[in-house]
Amino acid sequence: MLEFAYLAYIVAAICFILALRGLSSPETARMGNIYGMTGMGIAVLVTLIAMPQILPPDTPIRIWLIILGIVIGAPIGTYIALKIPMTALPQLVAAFHSLVGLAAVFVAAAAFYNPSAYGIGSFGDIAVASLIEMSIGVAIGAITFTGSVVAFTKLQGLVSGNPLVFPLQHPLNAGLAVLTVILVIILCSTNSELAFWLIVLISLALGLLLILPIGGADMPVVISMLNSYSGWAAAGIGFTLQNQLLIVTGALVGASGAILSYIMCKGMNRSIFNVILGGFGGESAGPAAGPGGPRNVKQGSADDAAFIMKNAQNVIVVPGYGMAVAQAQHAVREMGELLKAEGVNVKYAIHPVAGRMPGHMNVLLAEANVPYDEVFELEDINRDFASCDVAYVIGANDVTNPAAKTDPTSSIYGMPILDVEKAKTVLFVKRSLGSGYAGVDNELFFRDNTMMLFGDAKKMTEEIVKGLE
């Protein structure tokens, strides 16, 4: 039975690798999801069947608790999957990451108090190697839990998305990290119950202190980083449970999340070390003036926008979180199809941190069946804005803000942006002149070549569609 279980674990691990490979591209993402679900189904089923052989002898197995967990969890997961709107997906991911971290803490605590059930010794006399694994798992898990909770509250709008910067932030974080290492050494030397729980408490505090100073514009990188943390926490659980597949799966998630975080930081001109240490994002500016404020803007209508785009040769659509909130992706695709029927060349420009999580805009455009060959990343399309007749920006505030290039005091300074200001005409759809998630005013609103289209993104785009018909 054990040989069969290990073989099945290898198959499941291959499925997970294929899932990651498939999820790297919109064209293969659906198949990637199928591979992932298949691998997880195999892993759960085989673990349940082979549990008596995997666990140490004489370990009590309470199947009814496992069944109860499945009966409670499966309907909840199914309901969430069916009901959650795409706009709430980032905070859902953050919430799920927190559960992975909390599970790591619970498993480590269970192993600490009942090590014989895990084959790692007896209470008060746990093997040093197991204590090291346990300590790392519980520390990463606790950081992931509280960090993900903070990310969830920011994404959900329960607390401000502005960075909460406090005095001596880096020395405090560094001091807590050093103290954690010292406590791990003490735990491994003495099997101290106090040291174990101090590691938990300090790690919980670190999760809060690492994520609170990070501003809203950097939240996609936070989600990616927490994804990596949750993977390493799962790998720690795997070592404690002596489950090879959980170790492999956690390592895959942890490594892929770390690589994605690095790629995104490079794309945003941020330091990966600042991400890990919770030190990026700065003071944000105050709110911008509204439509009736002291600075003048050009305000247009849907008919104006339809006329301008119909007479253009090249139109680049720049989607942002405003499109996600309004669920306007289908109207945007319909607008693009009508423009192409008029002989207009239409492209879609995606910033790596547009929205609230990696790939957010790609997912929305794919949901609306926008052709993949019309969607371009920042580095592939930025040069095209200079020869573009119209840039149609739909709620992408921070990622189009010229302050990232012109204002050294701005919290987004240095972040590569989409050069929409170089287009002959910029049509900017927003409800108001309010600042974006980073809390920074967008000077693009007041440029001579910008026309503001105030209103709900979906309604405005639908009115433009009517004007094009």
mmCIF file of C-alpha atoms in Angstrom, residues 90-463:
data_model
loop_
_atom_site.group_PDB
_atom_site.id
_atom_site.type_symbol
_atom_site.label_atom_id
_atom_site.label_comp_id
_atom_site.label_asym_id
_atom_site.label_seq_id
_atom_site.Cartn_x
_atom_site.Cartn_y
_atom_site.Cartn_z
ATOM 1 C CA PRO A 90 -7.785 39.339 -4.421
ATOM 2 C CA GLN A 91 -9.132 39.537 -0.867
ATOM 3 C CA LEU A 92 -10.401 35.963 -1.173
ATOM 4 C CA VAL A 93 -6.876 34.825 -2.048
ATOM 5 C CA ALA A 94 -5.545 36.760 0.957
ATOM 6 C CA ALA A 95 -8.160 35.131 3.206
ATOM 7 C CA PHE A 96 -7.218 31.660 1.970
ATOM 8 C CA HIS A 97 -3.534 32.388 2.570
ATOM 9 C CA SER A 98 -4.366 33.271 6.173
ATOM 10 C CA LEU A 99 -6.031 29.880 6.631
ATOM 11 C CA VAL A 100 -2.932 28.073 5.350
ATOM 12 C CA GLY A 101 -0.801 29.998 7.841
ATOM 13 C CA LEU A 102 -3.188 29.270 10.701
ATOM 14 C CA ALA A 103 -3.212 25.567 9.775
ATOM 15 C CA ALA A 104 0.580 25.525 10.022
ATOM 16 C CA VAL A 105 0.395 26.975 13.545
ATOM 17 C CA PHE A 106 -2.247 24.448 14.632
ATOM 18 C CA VAL A 107 -0.352 21.459 13.216
ATOM 19 C CA ALA A 108 2.883 22.586 14.867
ATOM 20 C CA ALA A 109 1.102 23.034 18.216
ATOM 21 C CA ALA A 110 -0.506 19.598 17.906
ATOM 22 C CA ALA A 111 2.862 18.008 17.125
ATOM 23 C CA PHE A 112 4.532 19.852 19.996
ATOM 24 C CA TYR A 113 2.040 18.586 22.565
ATOM 25 C CA ASN A 114 1.549 15.108 21.108
ATOM 26 C CA PRO A 115 4.801 14.274 19.273
ATOM 27 C CA SER A 116 4.373 10.524 19.596
ATOM 28 C CA ALA A 117 1.441 10.665 17.162
ATOM 29 C CA TYR A 118 3.840 12.114 14.577
ATOM 30 C CA GLY A 119 6.719 9.780 15.329
ATOM 31 C CA ILE A 120 9.049 12.570 16.452
ATOM 32 C CA GLY A 121 9.548 11.694 20.132
ATOM 33 C CA SER A 122 7.626 12.281 23.340
ATOM 34 C CA PHE A 123 6.398 15.458 25.006
ATOM 35 C CA GLY A 124 9.376 17.359 26.380
ATOM 36 C CA ASP A 125 11.806 15.224 24.413
ATOM 37 C CA ILE A 126 11.286 15.983 20.725
ATOM 38 C CA ALA A 127 14.100 15.393 18.231
ATOM 39 C CA VAL A 128 16.114 18.548 17.451
ATOM 40 C CA ALA A 129 15.594 18.204 13.698
ATOM 41 C CA SER A 130 11.825 18.051 14.247
ATOM 42 C CA LEU A 131 11.939 21.114 16.511
ATOM 43 C CA ILE A 132 13.796 23.073 13.825
ATOM 44 C CA GLU A 133 11.216 22.089 11.200
ATOM 45 C CA MET A 134 8.398 22.863 13.597
ATOM 46 C CA SER A 135 9.850 26.261 14.539
ATOM 47 C CA ILE A 136 10.293 27.371 10.939
ATOM 48 C CA GLY A 137 6.821 26.155 9.997
ATOM 49 C CA VAL A 138 5.077 27.843 12.918
ATOM 50 C CA ALA A 139 6.983 31.130 12.413
ATOM 51 C CA ILE A 140 6.212 31.375 8.696
ATOM 52 C CA GLY A 141 2.640 30.234 9.324
ATOM 53 C CA ALA A 142 2.009 32.881 11.981
ATOM 54 C CA ILE A 143 3.518 35.632 9.805
ATOM 55 C CA THR A 144 1.389 34.471 6.885
ATOM 56 C CA PHE A 145 -1.763 34.453 9.018
ATOM 57 C CA THR A 146 -1.636 37.985 10.409
ATOM 58 C CA GLY A 147 -0.047 39.419 7.246
ATOM 59 C CA SER A 148 -2.843 37.965 5.125
ATOM 60 C CA VAL A 149 -5.483 39.278 7.518
ATOM 61 C CA VAL A 150 -4.041 42.798 7.132
ATOM 62 C CA ALA A 151 -3.957 42.407 3.342
ATOM 63 C CA PHE A 152 -7.583 41.237 3.386
ATOM 64 C CA THR A 153 -8.742 44.230 5.437
ATOM 65 C CA LYS A 154 -6.930 46.632 3.095
ATOM 66 C CA LEU A 155 -8.287 45.026 -0.054
ATOM 67 C CA GLN A 156 -11.795 44.827 1.378
ATOM 68 C CA GLY A 157 -11.663 48.507 2.316
ATOM 69 C CA LEU A 158 -12.074 47.812 6.030
ATOM 70 C CA VAL A 159 -8.927 49.849 6.694
ATOM 71 C CA SER A 160 -7.162 52.478 4.607
ATOM 72 C CA GLY A 161 -4.955 51.303 1.776
ATOM 73 C CA ASN A 162 -2.422 53.988 2.678
ATOM 74 C CA PRO A 163 0.868 52.739 4.129
ATOM 75 C CA LEU A 164 1.055 52.940 7.925
ATOM 76 C CA VAL A 165 4.629 54.030 8.515
ATOM 77 C CA PHE A 166 5.835 54.107 12.125
ATOM 78 C CA PRO A 167 9.104 55.192 13.796
ATOM 79 C CA LEU A 168 11.999 52.715 13.964
ATOM 80 C CA GLN A 169 10.100 50.346 11.712
ATOM 81 C CA HIS A 170 13.099 48.490 10.286
ATOM 82 C CA PRO A 171 15.065 48.210 13.557
ATOM 83 C CA LEU A 172 11.952 46.877 15.293
ATOM 84 C CA ASN A 173 11.313 44.265 12.588
ATOM 85 C CA ALA A 174 14.979 43.267 12.567
ATOM 86 C CA GLY A 175 15.015 43.010 16.358
ATOM 87 C CA LEU A 176 11.944 40.772 16.392
ATOM 88 C CA ALA A 177 13.456 38.573 13.675
ATOM 89 C CA VAL A 178 16.692 38.167 15.677
ATOM 90 C CA LEU A 179 14.676 37.430 18.821
ATOM 91 C CA THR A 180 12.766 34.747 16.926
ATOM 92 C CA VAL A 181 16.021 33.066 15.890
ATOM 93 C CA ILE A 182 17.238 33.143 19.502
ATOM 94 C CA LEU A 183 13.972 31.588 20.690
ATOM 95 C CA VAL A 184 14.280 28.846 18.070
ATOM 96 C CA ILE A 185 17.724 28.007 19.443
ATOM 97 C CA ILE A 186 16.336 27.962 22.994
ATOM 98 C CA LEU A 187 13.424 25.758 21.917
ATOM 99 C CA CYS A 188 15.739 23.280 20.219
ATOM 100 C CA SER A 189 17.973 23.188 23.291
ATOM 101 C CA THR A 190 15.334 22.934 26.007
ATOM 102 C CA ASN A 191 12.019 21.851 24.442
ATOM 103 C CA SER A 192 10.638 24.912 26.265
ATOM 104 C CA GLU A 193 6.880 25.376 26.042
ATOM 105 C CA LEU A 194 7.297 29.093 26.759
ATOM 106 C CA ALA A 195 9.791 29.492 23.898
ATOM 107 C CA PHE A 196 7.376 27.799 21.484
ATOM 108 C CA TRP A 197 4.525 30.185 22.243
ATOM 109 C CA LEU A 198 6.797 33.223 22.261
ATOM 110 C CA ILE A 199 7.830 32.263 18.715
ATOM 111 C CA VAL A 200 4.153 32.150 17.782
ATOM 112 C CA LEU A 201 3.351 35.535 19.372
ATOM 113 C CA ILE A 202 6.374 37.343 17.920
ATOM 114 C CA SER A 203 5.694 35.897 14.461
ATOM 115 C CA LEU A 204 2.073 37.026 14.653
ATOM 116 C CA ALA A 205 3.309 40.527 15.483
ATOM 117 C CA LEU A 206 5.813 40.418 12.620
ATOM 118 C CA GLY A 207 3.047 39.591 10.147
ATOM 119 C CA LEU A 208 1.225 42.769 11.167
ATOM 120 C CA LEU A 209 4.348 44.945 11.176
ATOM 121 C CA LEU A 210 5.527 43.713 7.769
ATOM 122 C CA ILE A 211 2.289 44.358 5.869
ATOM 123 C CA LEU A 212 0.883 47.488 7.542
ATOM 124 C CA PRO A 213 3.582 49.782 6.081
ATOM 125 C CA ILE A 214 2.888 48.620 2.512
ATOM 126 C CA GLY A 215 0.741 50.939 0.401
ATOM 127 C CA GLY A 216 -2.151 50.066 -1.856
ATOM 128 C CA ALA A 217 -0.264 50.471 -5.134
ATOM 129 C CA ASP A 218 2.027 47.625 -4.065
ATOM 130 C CA MET A 219 -0.749 45.277 -2.957
ATOM 131 C CA PRO A 220 -0.424 42.894 -5.953
ATOM 132 C CA VAL A 221 3.149 42.192 -4.887
ATOM 133 C CA VAL A 222 1.965 41.637 -1.313
ATOM 134 C CA ILE A 223 -0.505 39.004 -2.523
ATOM 135 C CA SER A 224 2.263 37.281 -4.479
ATOM 136 C CA MET A 225 4.605 37.436 -1.478
ATOM 137 C CA LEU A 226 1.978 36.002 0.892
ATOM 138 C CA ASN A 227 1.345 33.262 -1.644
ATOM 139 C CA SER A 228 5.018 32.353 -1.349
ATOM 140 C CA TYR A 229 4.855 32.459 2.458
ATOM 141 C CA SER A 230 1.818 30.168 2.489
ATOM 142 C CA GLY A 231 3.710 27.683 0.339
ATOM 143 C CA TRP A 232 6.663 27.569 2.700
ATOM 144 C CA ALA A 233 4.257 27.246 5.643
ATOM 145 C CA ALA A 234 2.645 24.264 3.900
ATOM 146 C CA ALA A 235 6.080 22.738 3.339
ATOM 147 C CA GLY A 236 6.759 23.133 7.061
ATOM 148 C CA ILE A 237 3.520 21.289 7.802
ATOM 149 C CA GLY A 238 4.692 18.567 5.414
ATOM 150 C CA PHE A 239 7.878 18.026 7.384
ATOM 151 C CA THR A 240 5.952 17.865 10.658
ATOM 152 C CA LEU A 241 3.428 15.411 9.215
ATOM 153 C CA GLN A 242 6.174 13.529 7.347
ATOM 154 C CA ASN A 243 4.138 13.902 4.160
ATOM 155 C CA GLN A 244 6.410 14.085 1.117
ATOM 156 C CA LEU A 245 3.719 15.389 -1.230
ATOM 157 C CA LEU A 246 2.880 18.290 1.076
ATOM 158 C CA ILE A 247 6.573 19.189 1.191
ATOM 159 C CA VAL A 248 6.834 19.119 -2.601
ATOM 160 C CA THR A 249 3.595 21.051 -3.097
ATOM 161 C CA GLY A 250 4.523 23.678 -0.526
ATOM 162 C CA ALA A 251 7.956 24.101 -2.071
ATOM 163 C CA LEU A 252 6.412 24.527 -5.530
ATOM 164 C CA VAL A 253 4.020 27.204 -4.288
ATOM 165 C CA GLY A 254 6.702 28.910 -2.202
ATOM 166 C CA ALA A 255 9.275 28.986 -4.984
ATOM 167 C CA SER A 256 6.845 30.055 -7.705
ATOM 168 C CA GLY A 257 5.427 32.795 -5.463
ATOM 169 C CA ALA A 258 8.925 34.055 -4.679
ATOM 170 C CA ILE A 259 9.875 34.094 -8.363
ATOM 171 C CA LEU A 260 6.656 35.932 -9.257
ATOM 172 C CA SER A 261 7.285 38.475 -6.492
ATOM 173 C CA TYR A 262 10.795 39.070 -7.836
ATOM 174 C CA ILE A 263 9.532 39.503 -11.400
ATOM 175 C CA MET A 264 6.864 41.964 -10.270
ATOM 176 C CA CYS A 265 9.325 43.925 -8.129
ATOM 177 C CA LYS A 266 11.666 44.159 -11.088
ATOM 178 C CA GLY A 267 8.766 45.375 -13.243
ATOM 179 C CA MET A 268 7.906 48.012 -10.619
ATOM 180 C CA ASN A 269 11.522 49.046 -9.999
ATOM 181 C CA ARG A 270 11.176 47.949 -6.364
ATOM 182 C CA SER A 271 13.662 46.082 -4.212
ATOM 183 C CA ILE A 272 12.721 42.503 -3.363
ATOM 184 C CA PHE A 273 14.383 42.979 0.029
ATOM 185 C CA ASN A 274 12.071 45.912 0.755
ATOM 186 C CA VAL A 275 9.122 43.669 -0.027
ATOM 187 C CA ILE A 276 10.292 40.945 2.321
ATOM 188 C CA LEU A 277 11.035 43.452 5.076
ATOM 189 C CA GLY A 278 7.787 45.370 4.623
ATOM 190 C CA GLY A 279 9.606 48.592 3.847
ATOM 191 C CA PHE A 280 8.180 49.910 0.625
ATOM 192 C CA GLY A 281 5.292 52.239 -0.019
ATOM 193 C CA GLY A 282 5.582 55.684 1.427
ATOM 194 C CA GLU A 283 3.532 58.612 2.596
ATOM 195 C CA SER A 284 0.672 59.233 0.217
ATOM 196 C CA ALA A 285 -0.674 62.482 -1.004
ATOM 197 C CA GLY A 286 -3.999 63.887 -0.023
ATOM 198 C CA PRO A 287 -7.150 63.450 -2.102
ATOM 199 C CA ALA A 288 -7.427 65.152 -5.453
ATOM 200 C CA ALA A 289 -9.883 67.904 -6.196
ATOM 201 C CA GLY A 290 -13.284 66.833 -7.474
ATOM 202 C CA PRO A 291 -14.782 67.756 -10.860
ATOM 203 C CA GLY A 292 -15.710 71.178 -9.493
ATOM 204 C CA GLY A 293 -12.273 71.783 -7.885
ATOM 205 C CA PRO A 294 -9.817 74.536 -8.629
ATOM 206 C CA ARG A 295 -8.000 72.765 -11.495
ATOM 207 C CA ASN A 296 -9.651 72.664 -14.889
ATOM 208 C CA VAL A 297 -10.187 69.482 -16.829
ATOM 209 C CA LYS A 298 -11.679 68.666 -20.195
ATOM 210 C CA GLN A 299 -14.898 66.763 -19.647
ATOM 211 C CA GLY A 300 -16.495 64.812 -22.463
ATOM 212 C CA SER A 301 -19.449 62.555 -23.149
ATOM 213 C CA ALA A 302 -19.827 59.043 -24.480
ATOM 214 C CA ASP A 303 -20.775 60.440 -27.898
ATOM 215 C CA ASP A 304 -17.591 62.525 -27.958
ATOM 216 C CA ALA A 305 -15.541 59.451 -27.126
ATOM 217 C CA ALA A 306 -17.316 57.321 -29.761
ATOM 218 C CA PHE A 307 -16.667 59.956 -32.456
ATOM 219 C CA ILE A 308 -12.983 60.290 -31.545
ATOM 220 C CA MET A 309 -12.355 56.535 -31.477
ATOM 221 C CA LYS A 310 -14.312 55.832 -34.656
ATOM 222 C CA ASN A 311 -12.074 58.275 -36.521
ATOM 223 C CA ALA A 312 -8.852 56.898 -35.037
ATOM 224 C CA GLN A 313 -6.458 54.423 -36.611
ATOM 225 C CA ASN A 314 -4.922 53.004 -33.435
ATOM 226 C CA VAL A 315 -6.676 52.632 -30.069
ATOM 227 C CA ILE A 316 -5.061 51.167 -26.961
ATOM 228 C CA VAL A 317 -7.362 50.126 -24.116
ATOM 229 C CA VAL A 318 -5.828 50.313 -20.631
ATOM 230 C CA PRO A 319 -7.947 48.389 -18.093
ATOM 231 C CA GLY A 320 -7.636 48.898 -14.346
ATOM 232 C CA TYR A 321 -9.459 48.208 -11.120
ATOM 233 C CA GLY A 322 -12.283 50.521 -12.191
ATOM 234 C CA MET A 323 -13.133 48.039 -14.936
ATOM 235 C CA ALA A 324 -13.129 45.213 -12.402
ATOM 236 C CA VAL A 325 -15.401 47.045 -9.964
ATOM 237 C CA ALA A 326 -17.926 47.935 -12.686
ATOM 238 C CA GLN A 327 -17.645 44.487 -14.337
ATOM 239 C CA ALA A 328 -17.176 46.328 -17.614
ATOM 240 C CA GLN A 329 -14.926 43.797 -19.372
ATOM 241 C CA HIS A 330 -17.705 42.479 -21.645
ATOM 242 C CA ALA A 331 -18.691 46.000 -22.707
ATOM 243 C CA VAL A 332 -15.010 46.776 -23.352
ATOM 244 C CA ARG A 333 -14.670 43.717 -25.571
ATOM 245 C CA GLU A 334 -17.833 44.687 -27.483
ATOM 246 C CA MET A 335 -16.459 48.192 -27.975
ATOM 247 C CA GLY A 336 -13.222 46.733 -29.297
ATOM 248 C CA GLU A 337 -15.062 44.492 -31.762
ATOM 249 C CA LEU A 338 -17.071 47.441 -33.124
ATOM 250 C CA LEU A 339 -13.917 49.515 -33.535
ATOM 251 C CA LYS A 340 -12.190 46.685 -35.397
ATOM 252 C CA ALA A 341 -15.224 46.452 -37.692
ATOM 253 C CA GLU A 342 -14.605 50.131 -38.510
ATOM 254 C CA GLY A 343 -11.009 49.324 -39.465
ATOM 255 C CA VAL A 344 -9.443 50.544 -36.205
ATOM 256 C CA ASN A 345 -6.424 48.690 -34.836
ATOM 257 C CA VAL A 346 -7.242 47.807 -31.191
ATOM 258 C CA LYS A 347 -4.794 46.635 -28.532
ATOM 259 C CA TYR A 348 -5.014 46.118 -24.770
ATOM 260 C CA ALA A 349 -2.212 47.249 -22.446
ATOM 261 C CA ILE A 350 -1.698 45.448 -19.119
ATOM 262 C CA HIS A 351 0.424 46.800 -16.288
ATOM 263 C CA PRO A 352 1.882 44.039 -14.056
ATOM 264 C CA VAL A 353 0.207 45.501 -10.951
ATOM 265 C CA ALA A 354 -3.062 46.716 -12.481
ATOM 266 C CA GLY A 355 -5.912 45.645 -10.210
ATOM 267 C CA ARG A 356 -5.313 44.045 -6.839
ATOM 268 C CA MET A 357 -3.454 40.840 -7.649
ATOM 269 C CA PRO A 358 -1.083 39.443 -10.290
ATOM 270 C CA GLY A 359 -2.859 38.779 -13.576
ATOM 271 C CA HIS A 360 -6.116 40.406 -12.421
ATOM 272 C CA MET A 361 -6.748 42.231 -15.717
ATOM 273 C CA ASN A 362 -5.669 39.270 -17.841
ATOM 274 C CA VAL A 363 -8.268 37.108 -16.113
ATOM 275 C CA LEU A 364 -11.045 39.651 -16.661
ATOM 276 C CA LEU A 365 -10.214 40.115 -20.347
ATOM 277 C CA ALA A 366 -9.996 36.354 -20.846
ATOM 278 C CA GLU A 367 -13.410 36.005 -19.181
ATOM 279 C CA ALA A 368 -14.797 38.420 -21.802
ATOM 280 C CA ASN A 369 -13.126 36.416 -24.614
ATOM 281 C CA VAL A 370 -10.770 39.197 -25.666
ATOM 282 C CA PRO A 371 -8.292 37.590 -28.134
ATOM 283 C CA TYR A 372 -5.010 36.778 -26.431
ATOM 284 C CA ASP A 373 -2.959 38.175 -29.305
ATOM 285 C CA GLU A 374 -4.443 41.638 -28.679
ATOM 286 C CA VAL A 375 -3.322 41.764 -25.034
ATOM 287 C CA PHE A 376 0.184 43.104 -24.359
ATOM 288 C CA GLU A 377 2.286 43.564 -21.243
ATOM 289 C CA LEU A 378 3.839 46.923 -20.329
ATOM 290 C CA GLU A 379 7.285 46.272 -21.786
ATOM 291 C CA ASP A 380 5.804 45.092 -25.101
ATOM 292 C CA ILE A 381 3.395 47.982 -25.718
ATOM 293 C CA ASN A 382 4.778 51.086 -24.019
ATOM 294 C CA ARG A 383 6.583 52.226 -27.154
ATOM 295 C CA ASP A 384 3.285 52.134 -29.102
ATOM 296 C CA PHE A 385 1.611 54.931 -27.135
ATOM 297 C CA ALA A 386 3.639 57.601 -28.959
ATOM 298 C CA SER A 387 2.052 56.564 -32.274
ATOM 299 C CA CYS A 388 -1.361 55.868 -30.746
ATOM 300 C CA ASP A 389 -4.357 58.051 -31.634
ATOM 301 C CA VAL A 390 -6.445 57.196 -28.559
ATOM 302 C CA ALA A 391 -5.643 55.643 -25.185
ATOM 303 C CA TYR A 392 -8.875 54.524 -23.518
ATOM 304 C CA VAL A 393 -8.066 54.280 -19.804
ATOM 305 C CA ILE A 394 -10.771 52.604 -17.758
ATOM 306 C CA GLY A 395 -10.013 53.092 -14.083
ATOM 307 C CA ALA A 396 -6.261 52.446 -14.269
ATOM 308 C CA ASN A 397 -5.194 55.330 -12.057
ATOM 309 C CA ASP A 398 -1.867 54.652 -10.326
ATOM 310 C CA VAL A 399 -0.332 52.670 -13.202
ATOM 311 C CA THR A 400 -0.771 55.606 -15.612
ATOM 312 C CA ASN A 401 0.243 58.388 -13.218
ATOM 313 C CA PRO A 402 3.141 60.496 -14.614
ATOM 314 C CA ALA A 403 4.088 61.378 -11.022
ATOM 315 C CA ALA A 404 5.910 58.036 -10.960
ATOM 316 C CA LYS A 405 8.402 59.648 -13.364
ATOM 317 C CA THR A 406 8.285 63.315 -12.390
ATOM 318 C CA ASP A 407 7.737 63.589 -8.610
ATOM 319 C CA PRO A 408 10.553 62.213 -6.408
ATOM 320 C CA THR A 409 8.410 62.805 -3.304
ATOM 321 C CA SER A 410 5.604 60.555 -4.540
ATOM 322 C CA SER A 411 5.111 57.132 -2.963
ATOM 323 C CA ILE A 412 4.966 55.600 -6.458
ATOM 324 C CA TYR A 413 8.077 57.364 -7.755
ATOM 325 C CA GLY A 414 10.280 54.998 -9.738
ATOM 326 C CA MET A 415 7.466 52.581 -10.604
ATOM 327 C CA PRO A 416 7.316 51.967 -14.366
ATOM 328 C CA ILE A 417 3.992 53.170 -15.749
ATOM 329 C CA LEU A 418 2.082 52.847 -18.990
ATOM 330 C CA ASP A 419 3.016 55.909 -21.055
ATOM 331 C CA VAL A 420 -0.570 56.788 -21.946
ATOM 332 C CA GLU A 421 0.190 60.534 -21.753
ATOM 333 C CA LYS A 422 2.105 60.163 -25.048
ATOM 334 C CA ALA A 423 -1.080 59.263 -26.949
ATOM 335 C CA LYS A 424 -2.647 62.004 -29.083
ATOM 336 C CA THR A 425 -5.842 61.749 -27.032
ATOM 337 C CA VAL A 426 -6.383 60.148 -23.633
ATOM 338 C CA LEU A 427 -9.961 59.184 -22.749
ATOM 339 C CA PHE A 428 -9.998 58.560 -18.999
ATOM 340 C CA VAL A 429 -13.060 56.878 -17.466
ATOM 341 C CA LYS A 430 -13.485 57.555 -13.731
ATOM 342 C CA ARG A 431 -16.267 58.350 -11.310
ATOM 343 C CA SER A 432 -14.423 61.439 -10.078
ATOM 344 C CA LEU A 433 -11.011 63.056 -9.896
ATOM 345 C CA GLY A 434 -10.291 61.162 -6.690
ATOM 346 C CA SER A 435 -6.865 59.621 -6.189
ATOM 347 C CA GLY A 436 -6.184 55.948 -6.826
ATOM 348 C CA TYR A 437 -5.544 53.158 -4.336
ATOM 349 C CA ALA A 438 -2.076 54.529 -3.610
ATOM 350 C CA GLY A 439 -3.648 57.824 -2.540
ATOM 351 C CA VAL A 440 -1.680 59.862 -5.109
ATOM 352 C CA ASP A 441 -3.216 62.569 -7.325
ATOM 353 C CA ASN A 442 -2.977 61.816 -11.043
ATOM 354 C CA GLU A 443 -1.718 64.836 -12.973
ATOM 355 C CA LEU A 444 -2.724 63.105 -16.209
ATOM 356 C CA PHE A 445 -6.309 64.246 -15.544
ATOM 357 C CA PHE A 446 -5.283 67.858 -16.154
ATOM 358 C CA ARG A 447 -3.198 67.384 -19.305
ATOM 359 C CA ASP A 448 -4.305 69.163 -22.488
ATOM 360 C CA ASN A 449 -4.671 65.889 -24.392
ATOM 361 C CA THR A 450 -6.846 64.233 -21.728
ATOM 362 C CA MET A 451 -10.645 64.101 -21.822
ATOM 363 C CA MET A 452 -12.318 62.893 -18.630
ATOM 364 C CA LEU A 453 -15.404 60.687 -18.947
ATOM 365 C CA PHE A 454 -17.045 60.824 -15.527
ATOM 366 C CA GLY A 455 -19.352 57.964 -14.582
ATOM 367 C CA ASP A 456 -19.631 54.238 -14.001
ATOM 368 C CA ALA A 457 -17.157 52.423 -16.236
ATOM 369 C CA LYS A 458 -19.649 49.863 -17.503
ATOM 370 C CA LYS A 459 -22.406 52.384 -18.234
ATOM 371 C CA MET A 460 -19.986 54.775 -19.929
ATOM 372 C CA THR A 461 -18.533 52.022 -22.127
ATOM 373 C CA GLU A 462 -22.017 50.752 -23.010
ATOM 374 C CA GLU A 463 -22.996 54.283 -24.055
#
